[in-house]
Coordinates of C-alpha atoms in Angstrom, one line a residue:
X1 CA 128.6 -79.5 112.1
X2 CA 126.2 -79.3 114.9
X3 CA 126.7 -79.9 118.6
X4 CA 125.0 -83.2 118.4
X5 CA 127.7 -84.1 115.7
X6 CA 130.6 -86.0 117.1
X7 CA 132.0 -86.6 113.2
X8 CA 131.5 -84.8 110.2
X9 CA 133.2 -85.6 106.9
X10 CA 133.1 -82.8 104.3
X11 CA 133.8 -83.5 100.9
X12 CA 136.9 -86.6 101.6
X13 CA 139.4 -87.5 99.1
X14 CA 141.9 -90.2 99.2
X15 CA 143.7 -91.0 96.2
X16 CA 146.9 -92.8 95.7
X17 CA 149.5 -92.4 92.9
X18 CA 150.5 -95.7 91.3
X19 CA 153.9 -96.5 90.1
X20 CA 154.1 -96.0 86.2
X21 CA 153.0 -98.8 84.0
X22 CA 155.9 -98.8 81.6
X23 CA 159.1 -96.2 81.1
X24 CA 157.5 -93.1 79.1
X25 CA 154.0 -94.2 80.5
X26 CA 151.8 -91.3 83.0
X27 CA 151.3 -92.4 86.8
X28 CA 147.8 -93.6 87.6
X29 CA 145.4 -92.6 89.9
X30 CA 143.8 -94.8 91.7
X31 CA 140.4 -92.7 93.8
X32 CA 140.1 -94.7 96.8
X33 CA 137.7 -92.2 98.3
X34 CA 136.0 -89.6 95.8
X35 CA 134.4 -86.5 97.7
X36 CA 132.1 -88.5 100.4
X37 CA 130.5 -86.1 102.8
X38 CA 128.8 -87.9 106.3
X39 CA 128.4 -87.0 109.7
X40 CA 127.4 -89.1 113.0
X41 CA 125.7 -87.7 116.3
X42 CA 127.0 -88.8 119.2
X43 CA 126.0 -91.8 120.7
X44 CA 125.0 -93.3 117.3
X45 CA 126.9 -96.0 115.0
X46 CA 126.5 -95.1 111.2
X47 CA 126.6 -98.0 109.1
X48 CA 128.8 -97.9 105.8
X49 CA 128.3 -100.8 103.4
X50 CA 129.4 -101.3 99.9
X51 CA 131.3 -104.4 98.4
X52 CA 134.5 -105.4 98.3
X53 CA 137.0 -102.2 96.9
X54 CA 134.3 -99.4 97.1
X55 CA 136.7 -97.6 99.2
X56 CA 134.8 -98.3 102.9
X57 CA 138.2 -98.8 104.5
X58 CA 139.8 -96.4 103.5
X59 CA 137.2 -93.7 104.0
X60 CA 137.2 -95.6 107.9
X61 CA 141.6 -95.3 108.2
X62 CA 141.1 -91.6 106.7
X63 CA 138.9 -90.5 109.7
X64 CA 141.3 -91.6 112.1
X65 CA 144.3 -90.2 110.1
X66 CA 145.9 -93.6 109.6
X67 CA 145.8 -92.7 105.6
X68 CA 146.2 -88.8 104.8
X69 CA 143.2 -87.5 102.9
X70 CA 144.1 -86.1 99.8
X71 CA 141.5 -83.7 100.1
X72 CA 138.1 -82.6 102.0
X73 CA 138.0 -82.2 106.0
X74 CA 137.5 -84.5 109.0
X75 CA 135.7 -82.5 112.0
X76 CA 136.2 -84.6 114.9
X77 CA 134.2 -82.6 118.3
X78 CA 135.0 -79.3 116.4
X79 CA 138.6 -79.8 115.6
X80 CA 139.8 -80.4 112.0
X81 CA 142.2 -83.5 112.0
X82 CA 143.8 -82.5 108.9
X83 CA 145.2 -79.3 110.7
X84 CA 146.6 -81.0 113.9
X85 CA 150.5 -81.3 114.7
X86 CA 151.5 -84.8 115.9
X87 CA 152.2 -84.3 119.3
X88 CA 147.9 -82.4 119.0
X89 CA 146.8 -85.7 117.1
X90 CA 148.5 -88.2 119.5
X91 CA 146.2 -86.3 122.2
X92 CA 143.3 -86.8 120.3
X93 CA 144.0 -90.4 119.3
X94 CA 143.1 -91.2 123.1
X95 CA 139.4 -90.4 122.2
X96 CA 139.4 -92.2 118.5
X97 CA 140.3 -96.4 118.1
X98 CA 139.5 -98.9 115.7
X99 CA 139.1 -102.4 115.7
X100 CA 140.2 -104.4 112.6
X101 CA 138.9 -107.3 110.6
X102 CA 140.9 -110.1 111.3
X103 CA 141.0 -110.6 114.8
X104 CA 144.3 -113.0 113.8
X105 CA 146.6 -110.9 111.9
X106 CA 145.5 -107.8 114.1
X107 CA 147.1 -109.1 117.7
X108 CA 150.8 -109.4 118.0
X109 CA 151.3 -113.3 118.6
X110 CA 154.8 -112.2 120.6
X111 CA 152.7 -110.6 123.5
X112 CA 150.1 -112.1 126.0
X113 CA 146.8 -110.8 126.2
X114 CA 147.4 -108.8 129.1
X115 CA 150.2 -107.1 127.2
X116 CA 148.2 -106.3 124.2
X117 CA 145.2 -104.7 125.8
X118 CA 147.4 -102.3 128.2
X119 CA 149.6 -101.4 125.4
X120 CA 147.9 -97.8 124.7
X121 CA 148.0 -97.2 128.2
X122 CA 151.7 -97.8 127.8
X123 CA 151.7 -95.5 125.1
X124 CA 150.1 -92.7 126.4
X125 CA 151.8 -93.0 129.7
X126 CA 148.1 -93.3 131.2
X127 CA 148.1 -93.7 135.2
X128 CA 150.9 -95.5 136.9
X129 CA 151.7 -99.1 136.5
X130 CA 149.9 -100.7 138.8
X131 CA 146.7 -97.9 137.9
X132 CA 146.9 -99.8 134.2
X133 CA 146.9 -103.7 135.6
X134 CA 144.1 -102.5 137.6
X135 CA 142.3 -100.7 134.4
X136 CA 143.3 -104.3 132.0
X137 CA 141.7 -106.5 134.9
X138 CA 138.7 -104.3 133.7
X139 CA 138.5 -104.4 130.4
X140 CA 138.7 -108.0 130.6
X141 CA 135.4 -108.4 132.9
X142 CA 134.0 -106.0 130.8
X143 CA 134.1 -108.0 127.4
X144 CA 133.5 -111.0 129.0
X145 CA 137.3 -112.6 129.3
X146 CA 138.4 -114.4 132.5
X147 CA 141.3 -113.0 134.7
X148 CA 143.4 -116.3 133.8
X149 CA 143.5 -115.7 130.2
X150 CA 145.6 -112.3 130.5
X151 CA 148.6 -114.7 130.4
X152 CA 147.9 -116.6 127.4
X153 CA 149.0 -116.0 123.6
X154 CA 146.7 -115.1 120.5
X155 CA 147.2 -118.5 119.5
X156 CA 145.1 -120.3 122.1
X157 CA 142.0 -118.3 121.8
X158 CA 139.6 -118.7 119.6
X159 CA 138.4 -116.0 116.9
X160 CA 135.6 -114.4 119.1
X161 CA 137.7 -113.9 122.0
X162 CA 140.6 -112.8 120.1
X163 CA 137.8 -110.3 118.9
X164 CA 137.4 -109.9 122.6
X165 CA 140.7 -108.8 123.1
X166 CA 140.4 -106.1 120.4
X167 CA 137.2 -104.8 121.6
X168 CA 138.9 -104.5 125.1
X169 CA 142.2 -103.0 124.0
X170 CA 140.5 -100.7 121.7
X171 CA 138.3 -99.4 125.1
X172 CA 141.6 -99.1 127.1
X173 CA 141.4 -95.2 126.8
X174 CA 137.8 -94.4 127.3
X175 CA 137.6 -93.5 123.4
X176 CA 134.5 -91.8 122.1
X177 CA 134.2 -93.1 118.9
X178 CA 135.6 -96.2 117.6
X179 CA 136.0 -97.3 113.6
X180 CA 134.7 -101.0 113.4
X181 CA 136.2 -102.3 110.2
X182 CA 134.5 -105.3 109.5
X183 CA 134.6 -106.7 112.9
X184 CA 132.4 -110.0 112.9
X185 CA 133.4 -110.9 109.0
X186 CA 136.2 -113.3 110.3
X187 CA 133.6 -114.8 112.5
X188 CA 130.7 -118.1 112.7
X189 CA 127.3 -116.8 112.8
X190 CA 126.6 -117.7 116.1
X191 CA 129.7 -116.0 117.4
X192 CA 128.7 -112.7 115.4
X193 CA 125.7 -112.3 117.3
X194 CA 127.6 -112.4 120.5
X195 CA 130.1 -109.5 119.4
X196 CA 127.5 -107.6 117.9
X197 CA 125.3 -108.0 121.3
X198 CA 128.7 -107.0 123.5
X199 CA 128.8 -103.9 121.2
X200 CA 125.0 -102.4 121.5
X201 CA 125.9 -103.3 125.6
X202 CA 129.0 -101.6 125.4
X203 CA 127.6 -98.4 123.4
X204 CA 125.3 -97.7 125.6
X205 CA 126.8 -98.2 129.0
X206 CA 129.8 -96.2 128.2
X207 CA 127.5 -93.7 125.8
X208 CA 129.7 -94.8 122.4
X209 CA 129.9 -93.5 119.2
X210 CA 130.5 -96.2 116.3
X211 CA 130.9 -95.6 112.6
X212 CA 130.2 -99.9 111.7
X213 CA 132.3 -100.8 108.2
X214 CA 130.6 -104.3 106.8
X215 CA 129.9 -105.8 103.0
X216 CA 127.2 -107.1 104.9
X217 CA 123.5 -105.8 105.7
X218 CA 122.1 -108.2 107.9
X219 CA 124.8 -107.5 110.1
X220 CA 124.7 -103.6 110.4
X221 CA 120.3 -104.0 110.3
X222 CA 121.1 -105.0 114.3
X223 CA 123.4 -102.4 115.5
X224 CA 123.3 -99.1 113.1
X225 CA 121.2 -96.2 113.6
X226 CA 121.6 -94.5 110.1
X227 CA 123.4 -96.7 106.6
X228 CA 125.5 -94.8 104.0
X229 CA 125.9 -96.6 100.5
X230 CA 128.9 -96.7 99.0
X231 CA 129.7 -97.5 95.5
X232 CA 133.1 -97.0 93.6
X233 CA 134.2 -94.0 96.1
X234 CA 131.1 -92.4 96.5
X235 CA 127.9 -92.5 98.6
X236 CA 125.3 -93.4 96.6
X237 CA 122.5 -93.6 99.1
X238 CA 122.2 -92.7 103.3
X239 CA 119.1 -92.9 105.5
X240 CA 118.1 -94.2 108.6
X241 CA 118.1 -97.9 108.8
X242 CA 114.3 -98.3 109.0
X243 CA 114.0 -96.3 106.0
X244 CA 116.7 -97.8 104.0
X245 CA 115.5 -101.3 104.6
X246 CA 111.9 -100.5 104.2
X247 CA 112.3 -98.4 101.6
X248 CA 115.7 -98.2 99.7
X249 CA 115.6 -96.2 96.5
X250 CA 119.1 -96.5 94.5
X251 CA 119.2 -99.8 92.7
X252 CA 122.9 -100.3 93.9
X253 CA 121.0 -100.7 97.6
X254 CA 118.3 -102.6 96.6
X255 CA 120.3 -105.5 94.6
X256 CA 122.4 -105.4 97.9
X257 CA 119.3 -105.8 100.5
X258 CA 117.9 -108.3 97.7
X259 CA 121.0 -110.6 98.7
X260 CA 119.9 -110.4 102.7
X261 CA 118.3 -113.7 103.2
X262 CA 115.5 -112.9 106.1
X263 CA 114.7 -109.6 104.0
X264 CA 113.7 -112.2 101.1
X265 CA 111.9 -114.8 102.9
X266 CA 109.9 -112.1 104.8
X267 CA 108.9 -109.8 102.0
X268 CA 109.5 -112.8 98.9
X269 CA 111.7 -110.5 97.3
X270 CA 113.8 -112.2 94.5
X271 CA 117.7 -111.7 94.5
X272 CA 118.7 -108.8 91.8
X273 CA 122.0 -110.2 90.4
X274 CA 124.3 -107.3 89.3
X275 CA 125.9 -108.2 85.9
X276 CA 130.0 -107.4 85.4
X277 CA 132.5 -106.6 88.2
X278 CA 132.9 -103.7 90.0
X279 CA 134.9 -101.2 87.9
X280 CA 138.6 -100.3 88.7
X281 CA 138.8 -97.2 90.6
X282 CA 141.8 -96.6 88.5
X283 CA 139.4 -96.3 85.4
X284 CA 136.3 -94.8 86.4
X285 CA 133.6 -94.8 84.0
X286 CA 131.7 -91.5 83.1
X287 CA 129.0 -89.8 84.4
X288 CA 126.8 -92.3 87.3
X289 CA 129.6 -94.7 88.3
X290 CA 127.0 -97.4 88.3
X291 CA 125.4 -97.4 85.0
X292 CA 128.2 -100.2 83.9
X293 CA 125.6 -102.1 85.8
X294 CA 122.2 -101.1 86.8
X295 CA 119.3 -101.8 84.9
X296 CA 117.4 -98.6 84.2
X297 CA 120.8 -96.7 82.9
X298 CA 119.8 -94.2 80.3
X299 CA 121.7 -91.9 77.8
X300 CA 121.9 -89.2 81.2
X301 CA 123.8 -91.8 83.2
X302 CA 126.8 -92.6 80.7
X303 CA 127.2 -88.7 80.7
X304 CA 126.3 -87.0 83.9
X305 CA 127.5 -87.3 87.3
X306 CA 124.2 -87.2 89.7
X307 CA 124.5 -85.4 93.1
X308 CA 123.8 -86.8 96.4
X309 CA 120.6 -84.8 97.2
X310 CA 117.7 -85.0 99.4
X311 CA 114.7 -86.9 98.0
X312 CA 112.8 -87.3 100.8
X313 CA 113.2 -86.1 104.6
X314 CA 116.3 -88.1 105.6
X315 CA 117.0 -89.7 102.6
X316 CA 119.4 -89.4 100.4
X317 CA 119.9 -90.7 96.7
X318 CA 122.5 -89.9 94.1
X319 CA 120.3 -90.9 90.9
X320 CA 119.0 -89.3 87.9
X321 CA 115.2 -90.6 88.3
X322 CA 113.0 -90.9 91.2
X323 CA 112.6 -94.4 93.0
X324 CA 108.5 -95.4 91.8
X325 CA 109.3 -96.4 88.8
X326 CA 111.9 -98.9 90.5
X327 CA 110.0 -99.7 93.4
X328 CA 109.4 -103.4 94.3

């Protein structure tokens, strides 16, 4: 991990035990998150994509110690999280926050808006009482909320400035990096631009670091600086997001940037449809979790596991073969 390194993930495991399916029957394993290794400078927002299940979230909760890894480290400004005490962690939860998906299930409808953005101040015992009204009033100019709206309930406001209200109470104790799990997926278009906008403004008048969790690449094409791939637990493909979009080599990422539609009307790409589902991280399949469904499997894929390596300055690939062959 280098100075310029805020994060670095080294080799992450999350797996969960399952409850047994039947009396004499083994307890499953289901591998959330299967050895993914990342880092992010500071000031930067890495981008991690992947659909539904491919373990995005749970890579995102393991960061912040909301899930215990099963395995690997999380360097966080040079200190391992996995090795911090409680009362160590709670200090350096003032510097880490997240901001969920659904901006409706994530606010507690029992408190006014006020209430829910100074409530890590609250919890941290930051400043004195009339320090953290002074610090809310803030926060709410700051995301674009009025001062007569710290009274009202979830309820009466609409998704993007409930979204707001996240974004605000998240920022509450001058975190450097924040986990954005799928923040605008809950959202209309129009209103995903504005959120998306208030973060780049954000990041870089208060010099933010953002790891950006979406399904979706024509979101994180506007605010991420470098996009890891994940498939079935693993990363199957990081660059920068020029690169990746301009060149993607794994055919996981190039059936995904296939579905983008400006990407296809610009460059007349045709969609790749992927055939079958996502396999069960319960079951994982031998060798390249992906030949269940890319196109150019070979014998070598249903066999051997292929290593994230370096195929060209910056970019990383987890395949067998090199990209020309594939290239479009």
């Amino acid at each position: 991990m280098t100075k310029r390194h805020l994060l670095a993930v080294d080799d992450l495991h999350v797996h969960y035990r399952l409850a047994r399916p039947h009396l004499f029957g083994a307890r499953p394993t289901l591998r959330a998150v299967d050895g993914v290794s990342l880092s992010v400078e500071r000031g930067r927002t890495l981008g991690l994509v992947g659909e539904s299940g491919c373990g995005k979230t749970t890579l995102g909760l393991a960061v912040l110690r909301l899930v215990e890894p099963t395995g690997g480290t999380v360097t966080f400004d040079g200190m391992e999280l996995r090795s911090l005490g409680a009362e160590a962690l709670l200090d350096v939860r003032r510097r880490m926050q997240i901001i969920f998906q659904d901006p409706y299930s994530s606010l507690n409808p029992r408190q006014n808006a006020g209430d829910i953005v100074r409530s890590p101040l609250d919890v941290q015992r930051v400043g004195s009482p009339s320090e953290r009204e002074e610090r809310v009033a803030e926060l709410f100019s700051l995301v674009g909320l009025r001062p007569n709206q710290r009274n009202l309930f979830p309820h009466q406001f609409s998704g993007g400035q409930r979204q707001r209200i996240s974004i605000a109470r998240a920022l509450a104790l001058n975190p450097d990096l924040i986990v954005c799990d799928e923040p605008v997926s809950a959202l209309d278009v129009a209103i995903q631009a504005q959120i998306l906008n208030l973060l780049g403004e954000l990041q870089e008048d208060l010099h933010l670091t953002f790891v950006f969790i979406s399904h979706d690449l024509a979101v994180v094409q506007h605010i991420c600086d470098e996009i890891a791939v994940m498939y079935l637990g693993v990363l199957v493909e990081k660059a920068s997001r020029r690169t990746l979009f301009r060149s993607p080599r794994h055919p996981y990422t190039r059936a995904l940037l296939s579905a983008v539609p400006a990407r296809r009307a610009s460059r007349r790409t045709e969609r790749i449809r992927l055939e079958g589902d996502i396999p069960s991280p319960i079951n994982i399949p031998p060798g390249c979790r992906f030949h269940t469904r890319c196109a150019y499997a070979q014998d070598r894929c249903r066999v051997e596991v292929p290593e994230l390596v370096e195929k060209a300055p910056g970019h990383w690939e987890a395949c067998h073969f090199e990209t020309s062959p594939r290239a479009g």
